[in-house]
Every structure is written in C-alpha cells, then in structure tokens.
PDB file of C-alpha atoms in Angstrom:
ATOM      1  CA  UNK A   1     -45.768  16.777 -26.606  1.00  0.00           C
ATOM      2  CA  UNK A   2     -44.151  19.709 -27.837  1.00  0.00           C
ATOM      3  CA  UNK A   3     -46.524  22.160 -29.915  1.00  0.00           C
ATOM      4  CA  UNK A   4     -45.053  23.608 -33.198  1.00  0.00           C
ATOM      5  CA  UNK A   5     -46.028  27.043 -31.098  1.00  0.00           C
ATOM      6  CA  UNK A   6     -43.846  26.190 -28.141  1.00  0.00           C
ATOM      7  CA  UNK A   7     -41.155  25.048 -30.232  1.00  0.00           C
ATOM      8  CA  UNK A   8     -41.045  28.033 -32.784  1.00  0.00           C
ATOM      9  CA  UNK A   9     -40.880  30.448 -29.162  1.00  0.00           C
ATOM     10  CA  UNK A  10     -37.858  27.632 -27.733  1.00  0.00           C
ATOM     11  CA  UNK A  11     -36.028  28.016 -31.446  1.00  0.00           C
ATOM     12  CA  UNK A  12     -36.215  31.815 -30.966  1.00  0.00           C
ATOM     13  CA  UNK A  13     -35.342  31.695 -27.890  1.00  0.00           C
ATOM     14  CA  UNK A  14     -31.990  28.917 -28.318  1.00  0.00           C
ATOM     15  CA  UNK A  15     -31.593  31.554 -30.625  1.00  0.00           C
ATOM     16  CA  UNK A  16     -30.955  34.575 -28.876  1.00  0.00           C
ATOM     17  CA  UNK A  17     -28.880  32.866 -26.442  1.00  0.00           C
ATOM     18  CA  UNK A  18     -26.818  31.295 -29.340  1.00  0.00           C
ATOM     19  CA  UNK A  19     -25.914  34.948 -30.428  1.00  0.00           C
ATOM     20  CA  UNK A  20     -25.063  35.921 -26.839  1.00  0.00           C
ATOM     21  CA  UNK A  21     -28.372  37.822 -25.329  1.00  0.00           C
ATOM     22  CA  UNK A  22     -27.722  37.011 -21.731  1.00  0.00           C
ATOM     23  CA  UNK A  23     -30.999  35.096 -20.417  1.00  0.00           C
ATOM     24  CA  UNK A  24     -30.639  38.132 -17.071  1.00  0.00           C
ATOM     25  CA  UNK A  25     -31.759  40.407 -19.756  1.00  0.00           C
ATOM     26  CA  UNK A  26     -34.471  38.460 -21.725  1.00  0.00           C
ATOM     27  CA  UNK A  27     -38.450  38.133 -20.415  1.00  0.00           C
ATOM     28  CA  UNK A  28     -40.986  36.628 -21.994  1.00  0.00           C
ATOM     29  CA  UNK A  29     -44.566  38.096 -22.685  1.00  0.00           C
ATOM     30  CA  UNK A  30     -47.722  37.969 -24.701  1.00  0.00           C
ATOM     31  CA  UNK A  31     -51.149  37.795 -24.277  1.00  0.00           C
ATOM     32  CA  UNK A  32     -53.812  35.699 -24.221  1.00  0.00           C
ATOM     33  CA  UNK A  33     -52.878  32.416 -25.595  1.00  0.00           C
ATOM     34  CA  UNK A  34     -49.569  34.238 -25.698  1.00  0.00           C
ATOM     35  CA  UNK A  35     -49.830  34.411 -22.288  1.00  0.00           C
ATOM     36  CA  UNK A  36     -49.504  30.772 -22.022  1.00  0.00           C
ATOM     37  CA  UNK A  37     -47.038  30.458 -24.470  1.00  0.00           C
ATOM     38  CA  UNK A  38     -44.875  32.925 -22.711  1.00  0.00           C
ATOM     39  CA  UNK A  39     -44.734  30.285 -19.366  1.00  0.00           C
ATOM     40  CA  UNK A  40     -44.838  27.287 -21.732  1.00  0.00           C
ATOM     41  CA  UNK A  41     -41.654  28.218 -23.666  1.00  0.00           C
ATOM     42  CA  UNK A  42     -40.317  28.993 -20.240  1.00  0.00           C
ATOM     43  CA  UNK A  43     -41.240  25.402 -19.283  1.00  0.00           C
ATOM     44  CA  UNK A  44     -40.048  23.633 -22.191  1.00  0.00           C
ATOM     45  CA  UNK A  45     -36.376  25.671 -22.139  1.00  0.00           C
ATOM     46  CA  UNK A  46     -36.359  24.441 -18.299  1.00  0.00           C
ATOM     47  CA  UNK A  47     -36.943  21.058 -19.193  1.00  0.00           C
ATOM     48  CA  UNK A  48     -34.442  21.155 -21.875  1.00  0.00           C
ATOM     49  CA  UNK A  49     -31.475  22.575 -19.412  1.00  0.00           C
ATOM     50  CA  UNK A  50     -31.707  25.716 -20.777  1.00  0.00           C
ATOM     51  CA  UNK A  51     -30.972  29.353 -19.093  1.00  0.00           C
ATOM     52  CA  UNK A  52     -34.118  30.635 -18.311  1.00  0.00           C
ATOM     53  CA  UNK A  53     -35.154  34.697 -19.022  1.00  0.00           C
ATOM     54  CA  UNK A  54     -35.016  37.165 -16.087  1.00  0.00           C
ATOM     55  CA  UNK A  55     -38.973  37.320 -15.885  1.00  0.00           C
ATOM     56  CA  UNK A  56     -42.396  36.345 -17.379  1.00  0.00           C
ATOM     57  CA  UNK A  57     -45.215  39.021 -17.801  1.00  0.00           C
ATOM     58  CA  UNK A  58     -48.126  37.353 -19.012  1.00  0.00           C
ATOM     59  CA  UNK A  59     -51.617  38.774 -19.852  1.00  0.00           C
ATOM     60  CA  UNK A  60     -54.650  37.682 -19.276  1.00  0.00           C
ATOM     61  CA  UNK A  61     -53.296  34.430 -19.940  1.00  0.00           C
ATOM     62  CA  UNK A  62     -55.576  31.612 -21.178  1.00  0.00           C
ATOM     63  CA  UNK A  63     -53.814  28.756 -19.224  1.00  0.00           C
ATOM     64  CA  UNK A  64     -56.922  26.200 -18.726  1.00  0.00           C
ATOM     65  CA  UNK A  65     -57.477  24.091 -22.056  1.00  0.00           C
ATOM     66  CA  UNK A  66     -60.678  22.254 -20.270  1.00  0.00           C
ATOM     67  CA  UNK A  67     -61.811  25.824 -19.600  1.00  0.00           C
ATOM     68  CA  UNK A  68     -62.986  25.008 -16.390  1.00  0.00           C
ATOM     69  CA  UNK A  69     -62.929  28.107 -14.034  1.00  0.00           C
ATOM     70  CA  UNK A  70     -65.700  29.087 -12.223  1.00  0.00           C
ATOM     71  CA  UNK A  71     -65.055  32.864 -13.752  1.00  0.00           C
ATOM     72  CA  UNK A  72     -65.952  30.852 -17.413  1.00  0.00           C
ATOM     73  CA  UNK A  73     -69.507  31.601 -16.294  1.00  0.00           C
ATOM     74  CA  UNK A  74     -69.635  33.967 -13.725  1.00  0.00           C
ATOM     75  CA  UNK A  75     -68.011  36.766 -16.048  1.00  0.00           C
ATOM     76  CA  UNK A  76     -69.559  35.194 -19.299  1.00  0.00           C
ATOM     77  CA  UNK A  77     -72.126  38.079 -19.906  1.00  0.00           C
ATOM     78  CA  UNK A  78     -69.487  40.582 -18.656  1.00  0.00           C
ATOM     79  CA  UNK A  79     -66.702  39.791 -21.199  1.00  0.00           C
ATOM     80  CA  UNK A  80     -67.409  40.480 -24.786  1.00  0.00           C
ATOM     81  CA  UNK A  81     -64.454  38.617 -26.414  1.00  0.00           C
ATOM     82  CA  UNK A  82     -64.094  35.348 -24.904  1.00  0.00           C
ATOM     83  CA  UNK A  83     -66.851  33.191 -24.489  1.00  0.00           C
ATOM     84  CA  UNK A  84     -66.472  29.353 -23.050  1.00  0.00           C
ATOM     85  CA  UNK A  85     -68.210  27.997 -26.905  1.00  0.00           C
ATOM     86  CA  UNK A  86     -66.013  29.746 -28.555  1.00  0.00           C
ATOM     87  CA  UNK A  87     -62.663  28.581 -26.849  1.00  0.00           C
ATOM     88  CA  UNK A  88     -63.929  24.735 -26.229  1.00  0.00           C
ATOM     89  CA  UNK A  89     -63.726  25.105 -30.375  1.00  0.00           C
ATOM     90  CA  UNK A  90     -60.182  26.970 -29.710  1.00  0.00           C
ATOM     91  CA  UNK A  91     -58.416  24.193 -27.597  1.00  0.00           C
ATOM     92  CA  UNK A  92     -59.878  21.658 -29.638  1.00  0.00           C
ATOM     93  CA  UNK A  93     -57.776  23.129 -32.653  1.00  0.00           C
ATOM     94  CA  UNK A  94     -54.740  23.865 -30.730  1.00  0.00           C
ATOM     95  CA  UNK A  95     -54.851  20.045 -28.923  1.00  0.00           C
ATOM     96  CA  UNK A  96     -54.974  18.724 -32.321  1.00  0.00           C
ATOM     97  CA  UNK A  97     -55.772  15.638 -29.887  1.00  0.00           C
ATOM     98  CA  UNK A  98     -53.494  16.087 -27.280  1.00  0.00           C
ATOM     99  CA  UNK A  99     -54.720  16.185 -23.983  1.00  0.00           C
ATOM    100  CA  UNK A 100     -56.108  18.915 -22.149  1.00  0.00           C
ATOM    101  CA  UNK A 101     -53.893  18.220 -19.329  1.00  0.00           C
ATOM    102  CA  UNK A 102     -50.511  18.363 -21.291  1.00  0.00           C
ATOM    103  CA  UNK A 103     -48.370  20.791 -19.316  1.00  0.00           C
ATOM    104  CA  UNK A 104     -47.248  22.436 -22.643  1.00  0.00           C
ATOM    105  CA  UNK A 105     -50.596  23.377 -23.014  1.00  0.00           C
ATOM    106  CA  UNK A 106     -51.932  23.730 -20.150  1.00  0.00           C
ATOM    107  CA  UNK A 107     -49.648  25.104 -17.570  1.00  0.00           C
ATOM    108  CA  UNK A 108     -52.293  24.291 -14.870  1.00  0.00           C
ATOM    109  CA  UNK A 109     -51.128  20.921 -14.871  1.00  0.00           C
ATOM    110  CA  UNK A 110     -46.989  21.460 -15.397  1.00  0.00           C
ATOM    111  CA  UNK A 111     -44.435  21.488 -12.502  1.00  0.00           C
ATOM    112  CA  UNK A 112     -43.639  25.043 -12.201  1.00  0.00           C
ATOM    113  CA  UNK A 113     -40.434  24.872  -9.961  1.00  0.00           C
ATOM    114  CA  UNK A 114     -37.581  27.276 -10.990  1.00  0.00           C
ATOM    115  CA  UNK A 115     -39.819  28.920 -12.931  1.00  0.00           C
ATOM    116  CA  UNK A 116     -38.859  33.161 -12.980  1.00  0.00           C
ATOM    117  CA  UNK A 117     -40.599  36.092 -11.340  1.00  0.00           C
ATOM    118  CA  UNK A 118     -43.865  36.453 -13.030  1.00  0.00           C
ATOM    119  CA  UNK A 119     -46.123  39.417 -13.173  1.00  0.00           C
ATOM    120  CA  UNK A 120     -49.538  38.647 -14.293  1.00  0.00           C
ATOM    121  CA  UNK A 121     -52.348  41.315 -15.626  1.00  0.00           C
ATOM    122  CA  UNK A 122     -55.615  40.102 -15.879  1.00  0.00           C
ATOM    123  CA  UNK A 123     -58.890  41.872 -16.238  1.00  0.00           C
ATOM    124  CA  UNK A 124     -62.112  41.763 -13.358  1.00  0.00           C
ATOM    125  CA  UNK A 125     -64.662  41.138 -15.574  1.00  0.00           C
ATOM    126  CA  UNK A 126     -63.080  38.415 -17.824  1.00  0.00           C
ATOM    127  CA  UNK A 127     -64.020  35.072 -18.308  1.00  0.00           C
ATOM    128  CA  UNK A 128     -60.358  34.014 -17.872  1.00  0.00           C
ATOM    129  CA  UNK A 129     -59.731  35.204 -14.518  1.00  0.00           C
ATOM    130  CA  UNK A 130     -59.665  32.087 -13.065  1.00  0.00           C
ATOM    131  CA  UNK A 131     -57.202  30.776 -15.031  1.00  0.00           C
ATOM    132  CA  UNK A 132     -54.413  33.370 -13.472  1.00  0.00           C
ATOM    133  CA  UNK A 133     -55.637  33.123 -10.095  1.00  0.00           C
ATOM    134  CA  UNK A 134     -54.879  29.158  -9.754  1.00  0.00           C
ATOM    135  CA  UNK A 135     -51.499  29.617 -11.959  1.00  0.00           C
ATOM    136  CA  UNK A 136     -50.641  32.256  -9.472  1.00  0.00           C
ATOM    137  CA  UNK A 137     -51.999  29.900  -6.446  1.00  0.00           C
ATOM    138  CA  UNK A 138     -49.922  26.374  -7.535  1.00  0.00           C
ATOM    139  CA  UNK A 139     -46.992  29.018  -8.246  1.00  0.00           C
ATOM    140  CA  UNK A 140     -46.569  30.148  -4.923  1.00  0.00           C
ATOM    141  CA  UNK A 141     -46.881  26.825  -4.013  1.00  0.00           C
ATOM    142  CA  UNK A 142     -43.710  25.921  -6.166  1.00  0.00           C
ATOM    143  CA  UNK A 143     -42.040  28.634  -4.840  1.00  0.00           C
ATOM    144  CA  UNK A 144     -42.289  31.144  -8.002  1.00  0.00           C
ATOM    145  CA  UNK A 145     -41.820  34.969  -7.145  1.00  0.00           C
ATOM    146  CA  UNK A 146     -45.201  35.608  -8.662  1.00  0.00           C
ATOM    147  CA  UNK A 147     -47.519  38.703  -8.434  1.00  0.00           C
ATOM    148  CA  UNK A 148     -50.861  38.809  -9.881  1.00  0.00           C
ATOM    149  CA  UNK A 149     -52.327  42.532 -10.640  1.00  0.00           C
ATOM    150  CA  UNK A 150     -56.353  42.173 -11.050  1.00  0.00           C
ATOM    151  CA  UNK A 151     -57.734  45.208 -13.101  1.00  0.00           C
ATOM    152  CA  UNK A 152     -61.270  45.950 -11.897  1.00  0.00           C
ATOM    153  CA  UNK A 153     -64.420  46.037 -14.841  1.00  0.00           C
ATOM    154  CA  UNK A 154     -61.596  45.110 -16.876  1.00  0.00           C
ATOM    155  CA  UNK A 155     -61.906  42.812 -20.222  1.00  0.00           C
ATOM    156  CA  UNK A 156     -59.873  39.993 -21.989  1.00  0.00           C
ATOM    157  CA  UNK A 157     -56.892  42.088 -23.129  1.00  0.00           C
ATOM    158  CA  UNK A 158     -57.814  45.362 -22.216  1.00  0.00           C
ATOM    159  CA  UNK A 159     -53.950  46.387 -22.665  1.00  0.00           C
ATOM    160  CA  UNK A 160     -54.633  47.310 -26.639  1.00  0.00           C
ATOM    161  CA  UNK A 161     -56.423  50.242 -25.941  1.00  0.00           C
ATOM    162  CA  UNK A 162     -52.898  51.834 -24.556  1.00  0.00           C
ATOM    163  CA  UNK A 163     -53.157  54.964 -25.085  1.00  0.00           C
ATOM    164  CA  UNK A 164     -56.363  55.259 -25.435  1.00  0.00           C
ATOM    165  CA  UNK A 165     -57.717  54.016 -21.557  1.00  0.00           C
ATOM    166  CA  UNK A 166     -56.399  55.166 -18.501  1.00  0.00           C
ATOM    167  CA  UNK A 167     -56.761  51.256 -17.037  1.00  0.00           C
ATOM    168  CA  UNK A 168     -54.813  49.978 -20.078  1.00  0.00           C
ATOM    169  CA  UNK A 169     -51.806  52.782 -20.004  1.00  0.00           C
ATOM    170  CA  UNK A 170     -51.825  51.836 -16.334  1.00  0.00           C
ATOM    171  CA  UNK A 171     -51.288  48.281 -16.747  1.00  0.00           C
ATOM    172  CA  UNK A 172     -48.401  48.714 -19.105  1.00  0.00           C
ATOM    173  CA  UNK A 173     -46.776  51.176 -17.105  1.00  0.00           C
ATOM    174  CA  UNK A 174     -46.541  49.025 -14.073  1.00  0.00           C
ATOM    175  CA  UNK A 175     -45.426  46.310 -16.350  1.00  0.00           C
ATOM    176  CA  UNK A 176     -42.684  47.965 -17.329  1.00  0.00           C
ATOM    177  CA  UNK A 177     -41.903  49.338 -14.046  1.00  0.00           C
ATOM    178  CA  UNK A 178     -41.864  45.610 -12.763  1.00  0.00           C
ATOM    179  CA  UNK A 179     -39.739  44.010 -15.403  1.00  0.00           C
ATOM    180  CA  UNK A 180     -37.284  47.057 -16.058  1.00  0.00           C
ATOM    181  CA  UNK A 181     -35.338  46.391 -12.868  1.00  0.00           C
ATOM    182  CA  UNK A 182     -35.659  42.021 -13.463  1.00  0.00           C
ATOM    183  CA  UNK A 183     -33.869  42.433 -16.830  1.00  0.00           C
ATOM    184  CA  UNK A 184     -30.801  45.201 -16.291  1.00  0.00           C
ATOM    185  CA  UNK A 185     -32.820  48.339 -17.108  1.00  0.00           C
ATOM    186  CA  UNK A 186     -33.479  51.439 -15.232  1.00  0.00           C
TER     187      UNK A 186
END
C-alpha cells in the first residue's frame, strides 16, 4: 500500500530529479513520524527504480506501528510527549486499516537493501528508542552504512530546542557534519 504521505514525499521527490537535482546531492530527513517517512519515501523510490538521495538522517524516528519496544514502557514515565495510548490511537489513524506490518509504514518489517547511509538521533529517555535501535540492528544486517547517535536523558525530539540546549545544538551540528560531506558540501 502506498500512503498518500509516502506518495506526496515520492512526487516531491520524482520531482526534484525531474528538474535535474542530482540524487548525490539530495538527503532525506524529518522527525518523528517524519522520521519514518524519510526511510519510507526512500523505500518506495527504491522499489520504483528510482535514484536514491546521498543519505537519510532521521530523528527519533517512530518506525514500529504495533509499538512494541520494550523502551514503550521502560521510558514511559521518562518521556513527556509520547506515550504508548496515545500513539496506539496514532497508527490506528495513519493505518486507516492497513496493517501494522506494511513496510511503508512500518520500516521494521521492509527489506532495507540498497538503502543509503543513515544517521539516526534518538533521545535516552524516549519511549521510541527501541524503534531506532532494531532499524539500526536489521540495517546492518542488510548491509546499510548506518550509525545510530543515542543522546543521554534526552526526549522525543529534543532537536527543537536548537538553540536553546546544548544537547539539541549538539545533535544538529553533528548532523550536519555527517551529511555535509554525503551530499557534495564542505
């Protein structure tokens, strides 16, 4: 199944390459359920035969729709924005009925060969921890150049307070420092 999400990122992305961005100078990011979305898109332009962008820099990325890591309840009374009630409701919506174990959706479950270096931020303390920690295990396993920074006491998306944390100002700049190189810059 291909999710109006997915396919509004592949259109943009068909798009770029349509008015000649060169896929060695295009990565993907987002956070979240953007983090998904970022591989997903990646996945779905794969499948399709597409070029695929340099690199991949999700964050945080909620990848499991069953929400079944153990860090759903070990770091439930540590992180204050996502709670496992709250995104059982969430994939429920997004599904619309799919299944929880569609690939598109849930990139536990997709093939991940060929997929592009992937840098991965994800907070200590969140309840999604586990869902980057068995992306980045299966990756490896496919072969992926993937490297998975976990940020200490950190929360879900911890990277908005740029600026204003050291942690989150730290985790950007080592983003960038990681994907500059990947897509042509210096």
């Amino acid at each position: 199944m291909l999710f109006r999400s997915v396919n509004d990122c592949l259109s943009a992305y068909e798009w770029l390459l349509k008015q000649g961005y060169p896929p060695e100078n295009i990565a993907t990011t987002g956070d979240s359920a953007g983090g998904s979305l970022s591989t997903a898109v990646i996945l779905a332009a794969r499948d399709k035969g597409l070029p695929l962008p340099a690199a991949s820099l999700p964050m945080c990325p909620w990848y499991d729709m069953e929400n079944s890591g153990d860090s759903m309840t070990v770091n439930d009374a540590k992180d204050c924005l996502v709670k496992k009630s709250v995104v059982d409701g969430m994939a429920k919506g997004f599904l619309g009925g799919a299944s929880t174990r569609d690939p598109l959706a849930n990139p536990l479950w997709a093939n991940l060969d060929g997929l592009p270096p992937t840098y991965i931020t994800v907070g200590g303390d969140e309840t999604l921890l586990d869902d980057s920690l068995r992306f980045e295990k299966k990756a490896r396993i496919a072969g992926v150049d993937i490297k998975v920074d976990v940020f200490p006491e950190m929360q879900h998306v911890w990277h908005f307070m740029a600026g204003e944390a050291p942690e989150a100002d730290q985790a950007v700049q080592q983003m960038a420092n990681w994907v500059k190189p990947r897509i042509g810059l210096k």
